[in-house]
Amino acid sequence: MSEGLSPALTGFLRKHIGSLELLEVLLFLHRYPEAAFAPEAIAAELRLQPRSVVGRCAALRDAGIVVDTDGKCRFNDAFADAFVVGELATAWASHRARVIETVFSKPADNGRIFADAFVIGADKKGKKDG
């Protein structure tokens, strides 16, 4: 467990949050649970690139964390782990460094490491040496 973060929150971060930008979009939408925002409005508010926010909203939608209504994103309060997102908002205010550390210190994919050990005569992209 990451110090200051519950196991549920640590698991949520490792499963769903791959970047700080995604985290910012999620926390923004969580802050206004009744409102739906166009990605361009989120981008303007957070000072992010609109195209990037479109992708972040899509990722959150695919995970069931947000819903898309007529091209606008809204936090899905029916999301099974909605309580964890509330915990995340609190942790972001009080343990920001720990949240960031958890996002960027995902455990290694041991299966991938094992499989890569058997790559002979090819680099990781499958190109032959030499």
JSON list of C-alpha atoms in Angstrom, two decimals:
[
{"chain": "A", "resi": 1, "resn": "MET", "atom": "CA", "xyz": [0.00, 0.00, 0.00]},
{"chain": "A", "resi": 2, "resn": "SER", "atom": "CA", "xyz": [1.20, 3.50, -0.75]},
{"chain": "A", "resi": 3, "resn": "GLU", "atom": "CA", "xyz": [1.56, 5.41, 2.51]},
{"chain": "A", "resi": 4, "resn": "GLY", "atom": "CA", "xyz": [-1.45, 7.65, 3.06]},
{"chain": "A", "resi": 5, "resn": "LEU", "atom": "CA", "xyz": [-3.50, 5.94, 0.33]},
{"chain": "A", "resi": 6, "resn": "SER", "atom": "CA", "xyz": [-5.96, 3.10, 0.86]},
{"chain": "A", "resi": 7, "resn": "PRO", "atom": "CA", "xyz": [-5.53, -0.17, -1.03]},
{"chain": "A", "resi": 8, "resn": "ALA", "atom": "CA", "xyz": [-8.73, 0.62, -2.96]},
{"chain": "A", "resi": 9, "resn": "LEU", "atom": "CA", "xyz": [-7.37, 3.99, -4.08]},
{"chain": "A", "resi": 10, "resn": "THR", "atom": "CA", "xyz": [-3.96, 2.57, -4.94]},
{"chain": "A", "resi": 11, "resn": "GLY", "atom": "CA", "xyz": [-5.62, -0.13, -7.04]},
{"chain": "A", "resi": 12, "resn": "PHE", "atom": "CA", "xyz": [-7.87, 2.40, -8.77]},
{"chain": "A", "resi": 13, "resn": "LEU", "atom": "CA", "xyz": [-4.91, 4.63, -9.66]},
{"chain": "A", "resi": 14, "resn": "ARG", "atom": "CA", "xyz": [-2.92, 1.71, -11.03]},
{"chain": "A", "resi": 15, "resn": "LYS", "atom": "CA", "xyz": [-5.84, 0.38, -13.04]},
{"chain": "A", "resi": 16, "resn": "HIS", "atom": "CA", "xyz": [-7.38, 3.55, -14.44]},
{"chain": "A", "resi": 17, "resn": "ILE", "atom": "CA", "xyz": [-5.00, 6.50, -14.23]},
{"chain": "A", "resi": 18, "resn": "GLY", "atom": "CA", "xyz": [-2.07, 6.54, -16.62]},
{"chain": "A", "resi": 19, "resn": "SER", "atom": "CA", "xyz": [-1.23, 10.24, -16.63]},
{"chain": "A", "resi": 20, "resn": "LEU", "atom": "CA", "xyz": [-1.62, 13.40, -14.62]},
{"chain": "A", "resi": 21, "resn": "GLU", "atom": "CA", "xyz": [-3.66, 14.91, -17.44]},
{"chain": "A", "resi": 22, "resn": "LEU", "atom": "CA", "xyz": [-6.19, 12.08, -17.17]},
{"chain": "A", "resi": 23, "resn": "LEU", "atom": "CA", "xyz": [-6.23, 12.59, -13.41]},
{"chain": "A", "resi": 24, "resn": "GLU", "atom": "CA", "xyz": [-6.91, 16.32, -13.82]},
{"chain": "A", "resi": 25, "resn": "VAL", "atom": "CA", "xyz": [-9.80, 15.70, -16.22]},
{"chain": "A", "resi": 26, "resn": "LEU", "atom": "CA", "xyz": [-11.32, 13.13, -13.86]},
{"chain": "A", "resi": 27, "resn": "LEU", "atom": "CA", "xyz": [-11.03, 15.39, -10.81]},
{"chain": "A", "resi": 28, "resn": "PHE", "atom": "CA", "xyz": [-12.52, 18.31, -12.75]},
{"chain": "A", "resi": 29, "resn": "LEU", "atom": "CA", "xyz": [-15.56, 16.27, -13.76]},
{"chain": "A", "resi": 30, "resn": "HIS", "atom": "CA", "xyz": [-15.89, 14.84, -10.24]},
{"chain": "A", "resi": 31, "resn": "ARG", "atom": "CA", "xyz": [-15.93, 18.37, -8.83]},
{"chain": "A", "resi": 32, "resn": "TYR", "atom": "CA", "xyz": [-19.07, 19.16, -10.88]},
{"chain": "A", "resi": 33, "resn": "PRO", "atom": "CA", "xyz": [-21.03, 15.87, -10.80]},
{"chain": "A", "resi": 34, "resn": "GLU", "atom": "CA", "xyz": [-24.30, 17.29, -12.14]},
{"chain": "A", "resi": 35, "resn": "ALA", "atom": "CA", "xyz": [-22.74, 19.17, -15.05]},
{"chain": "A", "resi": 36, "resn": "ALA", "atom": "CA", "xyz": [-21.74, 17.92, -18.49]},
{"chain": "A", "resi": 37, "resn": "PHE", "atom": "CA", "xyz": [-18.86, 19.61, -20.28]},
{"chain": "A", "resi": 38, "resn": "ALA", "atom": "CA", "xyz": [-17.68, 19.64, -23.87]},
{"chain": "A", "resi": 39, "resn": "PRO", "atom": "CA", "xyz": [-14.04, 18.54, -24.10]},
{"chain": "A", "resi": 40, "resn": "GLU", "atom": "CA", "xyz": [-13.15, 22.02, -25.39]},
{"chain": "A", "resi": 41, "resn": "ALA", "atom": "CA", "xyz": [-14.59, 23.59, -22.21]},
{"chain": "A", "resi": 42, "resn": "ILE", "atom": "CA", "xyz": [-12.62, 21.18, -20.03]},
{"chain": "A", "resi": 43, "resn": "ALA", "atom": "CA", "xyz": [-9.49, 21.94, -22.03]},
{"chain": "A", "resi": 44, "resn": "ALA", "atom": "CA", "xyz": [-9.97, 25.69, -21.62]},
{"chain": "A", "resi": 45, "resn": "GLU", "atom": "CA", "xyz": [-10.59, 25.38, -17.88]},
{"chain": "A", "resi": 46, "resn": "LEU", "atom": "CA", "xyz": [-7.56, 23.13, -17.29]},
{"chain": "A", "resi": 47, "resn": "ARG", "atom": "CA", "xyz": [-5.38, 24.77, -19.95]},
{"chain": "A", "resi": 48, "resn": "LEU", "atom": "CA", "xyz": [-4.92, 21.55, -21.89]},
{"chain": "A", "resi": 49, "resn": "GLN", "atom": "CA", "xyz": [-5.05, 20.74, -25.58]},
{"chain": "A", "resi": 50, "resn": "PRO", "atom": "CA", "xyz": [-8.65, 20.03, -26.70]},
{"chain": "A", "resi": 51, "resn": "ARG", "atom": "CA", "xyz": [-7.64, 17.03, -28.79]},
{"chain": "A", "resi": 52, "resn": "SER", "atom": "CA", "xyz": [-5.91, 15.48, -25.78]},
{"chain": "A", "resi": 53, "resn": "VAL", "atom": "CA", "xyz": [-8.96, 16.04, -23.58]},
{"chain": "A", "resi": 54, "resn": "VAL", "atom": "CA", "xyz": [-11.14, 14.28, -26.17]},
{"chain": "A", "resi": 55, "resn": "GLY", "atom": "CA", "xyz": [-8.90, 11.23, -25.77]},
{"chain": "A", "resi": 56, "resn": "ARG", "atom": "CA", "xyz": [-8.92, 11.46, -21.97]},
{"chain": "A", "resi": 57, "resn": "CYS", "atom": "CA", "xyz": [-12.71, 11.69, -21.89]},
{"chain": "A", "resi": 58, "resn": "ALA", "atom": "CA", "xyz": [-12.94, 8.67, -24.20]},
{"chain": "A", "resi": 59, "resn": "ALA", "atom": "CA", "xyz": [-10.66, 6.66, -21.91]},
{"chain": "A", "resi": 60, "resn": "LEU", "atom": "CA", "xyz": [-12.73, 7.59, -18.86]},
{"chain": "A", "resi": 61, "resn": "ARG", "atom": "CA", "xyz": [-15.93, 6.79, -20.75]},
{"chain": "A", "resi": 62, "resn": "ASP", "atom": "CA", "xyz": [-14.59, 3.40, -21.83]},
{"chain": "A", "resi": 63, "resn": "ALA", "atom": "CA", "xyz": [-13.81, 2.62, -18.18]},
{"chain": "A", "resi": 64, "resn": "GLY", "atom": "CA", "xyz": [-17.34, 3.62, -17.17]},
{"chain": "A", "resi": 65, "resn": "ILE", "atom": "CA", "xyz": [-16.09, 6.49, -15.01]},
{"chain": "A", "resi": 66, "resn": "VAL", "atom": "CA", "xyz": [-17.77, 9.19, -17.08]},
{"chain": "A", "resi": 67, "resn": "VAL", "atom": "CA", "xyz": [-20.77, 9.20, -19.37]},
{"chain": "A", "resi": 68, "resn": "ASP", "atom": "CA", "xyz": [-21.01, 10.94, -22.71]},
{"chain": "A", "resi": 69, "resn": "THR", "atom": "CA", "xyz": [-24.20, 12.85, -23.44]},
{"chain": "A", "resi": 70, "resn": "ASP", "atom": "CA", "xyz": [-24.40, 14.58, -26.82]},
{"chain": "A", "resi": 71, "resn": "GLY", "atom": "CA", "xyz": [-20.61, 14.93, -26.98]},
{"chain": "A", "resi": 72, "resn": "LYS", "atom": "CA", "xyz": [-20.33, 16.24, -23.42]},
{"chain": "A", "resi": 73, "resn": "CYS", "atom": "CA", "xyz": [-18.71, 14.42, -20.53]},
{"chain": "A", "resi": 74, "resn": "ARG", "atom": "CA", "xyz": [-20.19, 14.06, -17.07]},
{"chain": "A", "resi": 75, "resn": "PHE", "atom": "CA", "xyz": [-18.94, 12.14, -14.04]},
{"chain": "A", "resi": 76, "resn": "ASN", "atom": "CA", "xyz": [-20.82, 8.86, -13.72]},
{"chain": "A", "resi": 77, "resn": "ASP", "atom": "CA", "xyz": [-22.04, 8.84, -10.13]},
{"chain": "A", "resi": 78, "resn": "ALA", "atom": "CA", "xyz": [-23.31, 5.30, -10.76]},
{"chain": "A", "resi": 79, "resn": "PHE", "atom": "CA", "xyz": [-19.72, 4.14, -11.42]},
{"chain": "A", "resi": 80, "resn": "ALA", "atom": "CA", "xyz": [-19.05, 1.19, -9.11]},
{"chain": "A", "resi": 81, "resn": "ASP", "atom": "CA", "xyz": [-15.96, 2.83, -7.58]},
{"chain": "A", "resi": 82, "resn": "ALA", "atom": "CA", "xyz": [-17.37, 6.37, -7.40]},
{"chain": "A", "resi": 83, "resn": "PHE", "atom": "CA", "xyz": [-16.52, 6.48, -3.69]},
{"chain": "A", "resi": 84, "resn": "VAL", "atom": "CA", "xyz": [-12.86, 5.87, -4.56]},
{"chain": "A", "resi": 85, "resn": "VAL", "atom": "CA", "xyz": [-12.89, 8.91, -6.85]},
{"chain": "A", "resi": 86, "resn": "GLY", "atom": "CA", "xyz": [-14.09, 10.95, -3.86]},
{"chain": "A", "resi": 87, "resn": "GLU", "atom": "CA", "xyz": [-11.23, 9.51, -1.85]},
{"chain": "A", "resi": 88, "resn": "LEU", "atom": "CA", "xyz": [-8.90, 10.43, -4.72]},
{"chain": "A", "resi": 89, "resn": "ALA", "atom": "CA", "xyz": [-10.07, 14.05, -4.61]},
{"chain": "A", "resi": 90, "resn": "THR", "atom": "CA", "xyz": [-9.30, 14.18, -0.89]},
{"chain": "A", "resi": 91, "resn": "ALA", "atom": "CA", "xyz": [-5.91, 12.47, -1.35]},
{"chain": "A", "resi": 92, "resn": "TRP", "atom": "CA", "xyz": [-5.03, 14.88, -4.19]},
{"chain": "A", "resi": 93, "resn": "ALA", "atom": "CA", "xyz": [-5.48, 17.77, -1.75]},
{"chain": "A", "resi": 94, "resn": "SER", "atom": "CA", "xyz": [-3.55, 16.21, 1.12]},
{"chain": "A", "resi": 95, "resn": "HIS", "atom": "CA", "xyz": [-1.14, 13.63, -0.37]},
{"chain": "A", "resi": 96, "resn": "ARG", "atom": "CA", "xyz": [-0.48, 14.95, -3.87]},
{"chain": "A", "resi": 97, "resn": "ALA", "atom": "CA", "xyz": [3.08, 13.67, -4.06]},
{"chain": "A", "resi": 98, "resn": "ARG", "atom": "CA", "xyz": [1.98, 10.18, -3.00]},
{"chain": "A", "resi": 99, "resn": "VAL", "atom": "CA", "xyz": [-0.77, 10.16, -5.65]},
{"chain": "A", "resi": 100, "resn": "ILE", "atom": "CA", "xyz": [1.71, 11.20, -8.34]},
{"chain": "A", "resi": 101, "resn": "GLU", "atom": "CA", "xyz": [4.20, 8.59, -7.18]},
{"chain": "A", "resi": 102, "resn": "THR", "atom": "CA", "xyz": [1.53, 5.89, -7.34]},
{"chain": "A", "resi": 103, "resn": "VAL", "atom": "CA", "xyz": [0.44, 6.90, -10.84]},
{"chain": "A", "resi": 104, "resn": "PHE", "atom": "CA", "xyz": [4.00, 6.67, -12.14]},
{"chain": "A", "resi": 105, "resn": "SER", "atom": "CA", "xyz": [5.15, 3.62, -10.20]},
{"chain": "A", "resi": 106, "resn": "LYS", "atom": "CA", "xyz": [2.87, 0.97, -11.59]},
{"chain": "A", "resi": 107, "resn": "PRO", "atom": "CA", "xyz": [4.09, -2.56, -10.91]},
{"chain": "A", "resi": 108, "resn": "ALA", "atom": "CA", "xyz": [6.00, -4.20, -13.74]},
{"chain": "A", "resi": 109, "resn": "ASP", "atom": "CA", "xyz": [4.11, -6.53, -16.03]},
{"chain": "A", "resi": 110, "resn": "ASN", "atom": "CA", "xyz": [5.91, -9.70, -14.95]},
{"chain": "A", "resi": 111, "resn": "GLY", "atom": "CA", "xyz": [4.45, -11.72, -17.82]},
{"chain": "A", "resi": 112, "resn": "ARG", "atom": "CA", "xyz": [5.82, -9.24, -20.37]},
{"chain": "A", "resi": 113, "resn": "ILE", "atom": "CA", "xyz": [9.23, -9.23, -18.65]},
{"chain": "A", "resi": 114, "resn": "PHE", "atom": "CA", "xyz": [9.29, -13.04, -18.74]},
{"chain": "A", "resi": 115, "resn": "ALA", "atom": "CA", "xyz": [8.27, -13.16, -22.42]},
{"chain": "A", "resi": 116, "resn": "ASP", "atom": "CA", "xyz": [10.83, -10.51, -23.35]},
{"chain": "A", "resi": 117, "resn": "ALA", "atom": "CA", "xyz": [13.55, -12.66, -21.81]},
{"chain": "A", "resi": 118, "resn": "PHE", "atom": "CA", "xyz": [13.02, -15.12, -24.68]},
{"chain": "A", "resi": 119, "resn": "VAL", "atom": "CA", "xyz": [13.37, -12.62, -27.50]},
{"chain": "A", "resi": 120, "resn": "ILE", "atom": "CA", "xyz": [16.46, -13.79, -29.37]},
{"chain": "A", "resi": 121, "resn": "GLY", "atom": "CA", "xyz": [18.00, -11.98, -32.29]},
{"chain": "A", "resi": 122, "resn": "ALA", "atom": "CA", "xyz": [15.35, -9.28, -32.35]},
{"chain": "A", "resi": 123, "resn": "ASP", "atom": "CA", "xyz": [14.89, -6.04, -30.56]},
{"chain": "A", "resi": 124, "resn": "LYS", "atom": "CA", "xyz": [11.65, -5.25, -28.67]},
{"chain": "A", "resi": 125, "resn": "LYS", "atom": "CA", "xyz": [9.96, -4.07, -31.87]},
{"chain": "A", "resi": 126, "resn": "GLY", "atom": "CA", "xyz": [10.63, -7.36, -33.63]},
{"chain": "A", "resi": 127, "resn": "LYS", "atom": "CA", "xyz": [13.38, -6.10, -35.95]},
{"chain": "A", "resi": 128, "resn": "LYS", "atom": "CA", "xyz": [16.33, -8.39, -36.56]},
{"chain": "A", "resi": 129, "resn": "ASP", "atom": "CA", "xyz": [19.70, -7.39, -35.12]},
{"chain": "A", "resi": 130, "resn": "GLY", "atom": "CA", "xyz": [22.40, -6.36, -37.47]}
]
